[in-house]
PDB file of C-alpha atoms in Angstrom:
ATOM      1  CA  MET A   1     -30.067  15.556   1.209  1.00  0.00           C
ATOM      2  CA  SER A   2     -26.745  16.889   2.004  1.00  0.00           C
ATOM      3  CA  ALA A   3     -24.144  16.791  -1.153  1.00  0.00           C
ATOM      4  CA  THR A   4     -21.842  14.449   0.801  1.00  0.00           C
ATOM      5  CA  THR A   5     -24.256  11.832   0.815  1.00  0.00           C
ATOM      6  CA  GLU A   6     -25.012  12.460  -2.397  1.00  0.00           C
ATOM      7  CA  ALA A   7     -21.572  11.879  -3.589  1.00  0.00           C
ATOM      8  CA  PHE A   8     -21.160   9.153  -1.343  1.00  0.00           C
ATOM      9  CA  PHE A   9     -24.043   6.919  -2.633  1.00  0.00           C
ATOM     10  CA  ALA A  10     -23.491   7.954  -6.051  1.00  0.00           C
ATOM     11  CA  GLY A  11     -20.275   6.885  -5.855  1.00  0.00           C
ATOM     12  CA  LEU A  12     -20.894   2.980  -4.467  1.00  0.00           C
ATOM     13  CA  ASP A  13     -19.557   1.411  -7.709  1.00  0.00           C
ATOM     14  CA  GLU A  14     -16.970   1.989  -7.387  1.00  0.00           C
ATOM     15  CA  ARG A  15     -15.984   1.001  -3.998  1.00  0.00           C
ATOM     16  CA  ALA A  16     -18.735  -2.206  -4.247  1.00  0.00           C
ATOM     17  CA  PRO A  17     -15.336  -4.729  -5.151  1.00  0.00           C
ATOM     18  CA  ARG A  18     -15.054  -4.291  -1.545  1.00  0.00           C
ATOM     19  CA  ILE A  19     -17.492  -6.396  -0.749  1.00  0.00           C
ATOM     20  CA  PRO A  20     -17.200 -10.546  -0.667  1.00  0.00           C
ATOM     21  CA  PRO A  21     -19.535 -11.937  -2.130  1.00  0.00           C
ATOM     22  CA  THR A  22     -21.049 -13.885   0.544  1.00  0.00           C
ATOM     23  CA  ILE A  23     -22.853 -10.502   1.739  1.00  0.00           C
ATOM     24  CA  ASP A  24     -25.745 -11.380   1.689  1.00  0.00           C
ATOM     25  CA  GLY A  25     -29.079  -8.756   3.265  1.00  0.00           C
ATOM     26  CA  THR A  26     -29.737  -5.311   3.906  1.00  0.00           C
ATOM     27  CA  VAL A  27     -29.310  -2.574   6.145  1.00  0.00           C
ATOM     28  CA  ARG A  28     -31.546   0.261   6.140  1.00  0.00           C
ATOM     29  CA  PHE A  29     -29.729   3.925   8.207  1.00  0.00           C
ATOM     30  CA  ASP A  30     -32.419   6.391   9.259  1.00  0.00           C
ATOM     31  CA  VAL A  31     -30.212   9.219   9.139  1.00  0.00           C
ATOM     32  CA  ARG A  32     -31.857  11.935  11.709  1.00  0.00           C
ATOM     33  CA  TYR A  33     -31.326  15.404  11.393  1.00  0.00           C
ATOM     34  CA  ARG A  34     -33.299  18.701  13.435  1.00  0.00           C
ATOM     35  CA  ASP A  35     -36.558  18.216  11.248  1.00  0.00           C
ATOM     36  CA  HIS A  36     -36.315  15.670   9.354  1.00  0.00           C
ATOM     37  CA  THR A  37     -35.323  12.083   9.182  1.00  0.00           C
ATOM     38  CA  GLU A  38     -33.841  10.508   5.603  1.00  0.00           C
ATOM     39  CA  GLN A  39     -33.896   6.940   5.208  1.00  0.00           C
ATOM     40  CA  TRP A  40     -31.244   5.258   3.129  1.00  0.00           C
ATOM     41  CA  LEU A  41     -31.711   1.372   3.105  1.00  0.00           C
ATOM     42  CA  LEU A  42     -28.722  -0.496   1.272  1.00  0.00           C
ATOM     43  CA  ARG A  43     -28.869  -3.871  -0.924  1.00  0.00           C
ATOM     44  CA  PHE A  44     -26.275  -6.310  -0.617  1.00  0.00           C
ATOM     45  CA  VAL A  45     -26.380  -9.088  -3.142  1.00  0.00           C
ATOM     46  CA  ALA A  46     -23.258 -11.546  -4.505  1.00  0.00           C
ATOM     47  CA  GLY A  47     -20.352  -8.984  -4.448  1.00  0.00           C
ATOM     48  CA  GLY A  48     -22.356  -6.138  -4.810  1.00  0.00           C
ATOM     49  CA  VAL A  49     -24.631  -3.070  -3.295  1.00  0.00           C
ATOM     50  CA  GLN A  50     -27.602  -0.812  -4.376  1.00  0.00           C
ATOM     51  CA  ALA A  51     -28.829   2.264  -2.369  1.00  0.00           C
ATOM     52  CA  GLU A  52     -32.056   4.315  -2.116  1.00  0.00           C
ATOM     53  CA  ARG A  53     -34.521   5.756  -0.379  1.00  0.00           C
ATOM     54  CA  SER A  54     -36.350   3.828   1.422  1.00  0.00           C
ATOM     55  CA  GLY A  55     -38.158   3.468   4.645  1.00  0.00           C
ATOM     56  CA  ALA A  56     -38.663  -0.579   4.139  1.00  0.00           C
ATOM     57  CA  ASP A  57     -37.879  -3.568   6.541  1.00  0.00           C
ATOM     58  CA  ALA A  58     -34.167  -4.761   6.478  1.00  0.00           C
ATOM     59  CA  ASP A  59     -31.970  -7.218   8.108  1.00  0.00           C
ATOM     60  CA  CYS A  60     -30.282  -4.509  10.584  1.00  0.00           C
ATOM     61  CA  VAL A  61     -31.521  -0.955  10.637  1.00  0.00           C
ATOM     62  CA  ALA A  62     -29.474   1.788  12.283  1.00  0.00           C
ATOM     63  CA  VAL A  63     -29.615   5.124  13.547  1.00  0.00           C
ATOM     64  CA  VAL A  64     -27.942   8.126  13.767  1.00  0.00           C
ATOM     65  CA  ASP A  65     -27.664  11.441  13.677  1.00  0.00           C
ATOM     66  CA  GLY A  66     -26.968  13.366  10.864  1.00  0.00           C
ATOM     67  CA  PRO A  67     -23.676  15.285  10.538  1.00  0.00           C
ATOM     68  CA  LEU A  68     -22.088  11.804  12.071  1.00  0.00           C
ATOM     69  CA  PHE A  69     -23.573  10.590   9.172  1.00  0.00           C
ATOM     70  CA  GLU A  70     -21.245  13.136   6.886  1.00  0.00           C
ATOM     71  CA  ARG A  71     -18.099  12.634   9.392  1.00  0.00           C
ATOM     72  CA  LEU A  72     -18.630   8.649   8.325  1.00  0.00           C
ATOM     73  CA  LEU A  73     -19.247   9.102   5.032  1.00  0.00           C
ATOM     74  CA  ARG A  74     -16.525  11.657   4.610  1.00  0.00           C
ATOM     75  CA  GLY A  75     -13.840   9.134   6.467  1.00  0.00           C
ATOM     76  CA  GLU A  76     -13.442  11.897   9.788  1.00  0.00           C
ATOM     77  CA  ASP A  77     -14.807   8.940  11.800  1.00  0.00           C
ATOM     78  CA  ARG A  78     -15.306   5.398  12.313  1.00  0.00           C
ATOM     79  CA  LEU A  79     -18.376   3.608  12.641  1.00  0.00           C
ATOM     80  CA  SER A  80     -17.313   1.314  15.102  1.00  0.00           C
ATOM     81  CA  SER A  81     -15.749   4.065  16.934  1.00  0.00           C
ATOM     82  CA  ALA A  82     -19.252   5.825  16.661  1.00  0.00           C
ATOM     83  CA  PHE A  83     -21.022   2.825  18.313  1.00  0.00           C
ATOM     84  CA  VAL A  84     -18.468   1.970  20.951  1.00  0.00           C
ATOM     85  CA  ARG A  85     -19.825   5.882  21.924  1.00  0.00           C
ATOM     86  CA  TYR A  86     -22.800   5.289  21.726  1.00  0.00           C
ATOM     87  CA  ALA A  87     -22.954   7.936  18.997  1.00  0.00           C
ATOM     88  CA  ILE A  88     -25.031   5.314  16.598  1.00  0.00           C
ATOM     89  CA  THR A  89     -28.067   2.200  17.819  1.00  0.00           C
ATOM     90  CA  ILE A  90     -27.878  -0.952  16.016  1.00  0.00           C
ATOM     91  CA  GLU A  91     -30.746  -2.931  15.951  1.00  0.00           C
ATOM     92  CA  GLY A  92     -31.240  -6.407  14.087  1.00  0.00           C
ATOM     93  CA  ASP A  93     -28.130  -8.618  12.290  1.00  0.00           C
ATOM     94  CA  PHE A  94     -25.463  -6.806  13.628  1.00  0.00           C
ATOM     95  CA  THR A  95     -22.964  -8.713  11.237  1.00  0.00           C
ATOM     96  CA  LYS A  96     -24.103  -6.915   8.342  1.00  0.00           C
ATOM     97  CA  VAL A  97     -22.424  -3.417   9.561  1.00  0.00           C
ATOM     98  CA  PRO A  98     -19.100  -4.328   8.302  1.00  0.00           C
ATOM     99  CA  ALA A  99     -19.926  -5.296   4.579  1.00  0.00           C
ATOM    100  CA  PHE A 100     -21.063  -0.533   4.958  1.00  0.00           C
ATOM    101  CA  GLU A 101     -18.024   0.202   6.981  1.00  0.00           C
ATOM    102  CA  TRP A 102     -15.600  -1.661   4.107  1.00  0.00           C
ATOM    103  CA  LEU A 103     -17.332   0.466   1.839  1.00  0.00           C
ATOM    104  CA  LEU A 104     -16.530   3.847   3.862  1.00  0.00           C
ATOM    105  CA  PRO A 105     -13.337   6.006   3.086  1.00  0.00           C
ATOM    106  CA  ASP A 106     -10.282   5.630   4.185  1.00  0.00           C
ATOM    107  CA  THR A 107      -9.955   7.568   8.002  1.00  0.00           C
ATOM    108  CA  VAL A 108      -8.280  10.798   6.636  1.00  0.00           C
ATOM    109  CA  GLY A 109      -4.609  11.198   7.840  1.00  0.00           C
ATOM    110  CA  ALA A 110      -4.619   7.118   8.681  1.00  0.00           C
ATOM    111  CA  ARG A 111      -1.361   5.640   6.929  1.00  0.00           C
ATOM    112  CA  HIS A 112      -1.263   1.903   6.920  1.00  0.00           C
ATOM    113  CA  PRO A 113       1.012  -0.021   9.752  1.00  0.00           C
ATOM    114  CA  ARG A 114       4.162  -0.826   7.256  1.00  0.00           C
ATOM    115  CA  GLN A 115       3.728   2.913   6.501  1.00  0.00           C
ATOM    116  CA  LEU A 116       4.645   3.543  10.286  1.00  0.00           C
ATOM    117  CA  ALA A 117       6.924   0.947  10.856  1.00  0.00           C
ATOM    118  CA  GLU A 118       9.082   1.625   7.971  1.00  0.00           C
ATOM    119  CA  GLY A 119       9.464   5.152   9.154  1.00  0.00           C
ATOM    120  CA  TRP A 120      10.028   4.052  12.445  1.00  0.00           C
ATOM    121  CA  GLY A 121      12.759   1.537  11.631  1.00  0.00           C
ATOM    122  CA  ARG A 122      14.216   4.987   9.622  1.00  0.00           C
ATOM    123  CA  ALA A 123      13.848   6.942  12.854  1.00  0.00           C
ATOM    124  CA  ARG A 124      15.994   4.348  15.030  1.00  0.00           C
TER     125      ARG A 124
END
């Protein structure tokens, strides 16, 4: 397991408040590396989330390459963008995917639209 993955899952409790309490279900990530596959199961229950290394059945299963998964966890790429590029495969209840995306850090270098608008107004 990479240091990025370990740090992300260790800090899940800090990011869990971002999950709406109506989200309920499981998402499994099959993270493929050259020589092995890691499986992570996330359980969303009443606004909280629990993670464990498990290959158990899940409502939604996402298959992703290890380097891409680590970029997602660092905020260097977006899950929705990876899906559109066919870099990630998602099977099952797709509605669980946004719950995971809410746990991810903001994209590196991203700014809030208000910041952009304020800067644009001063530039005029």
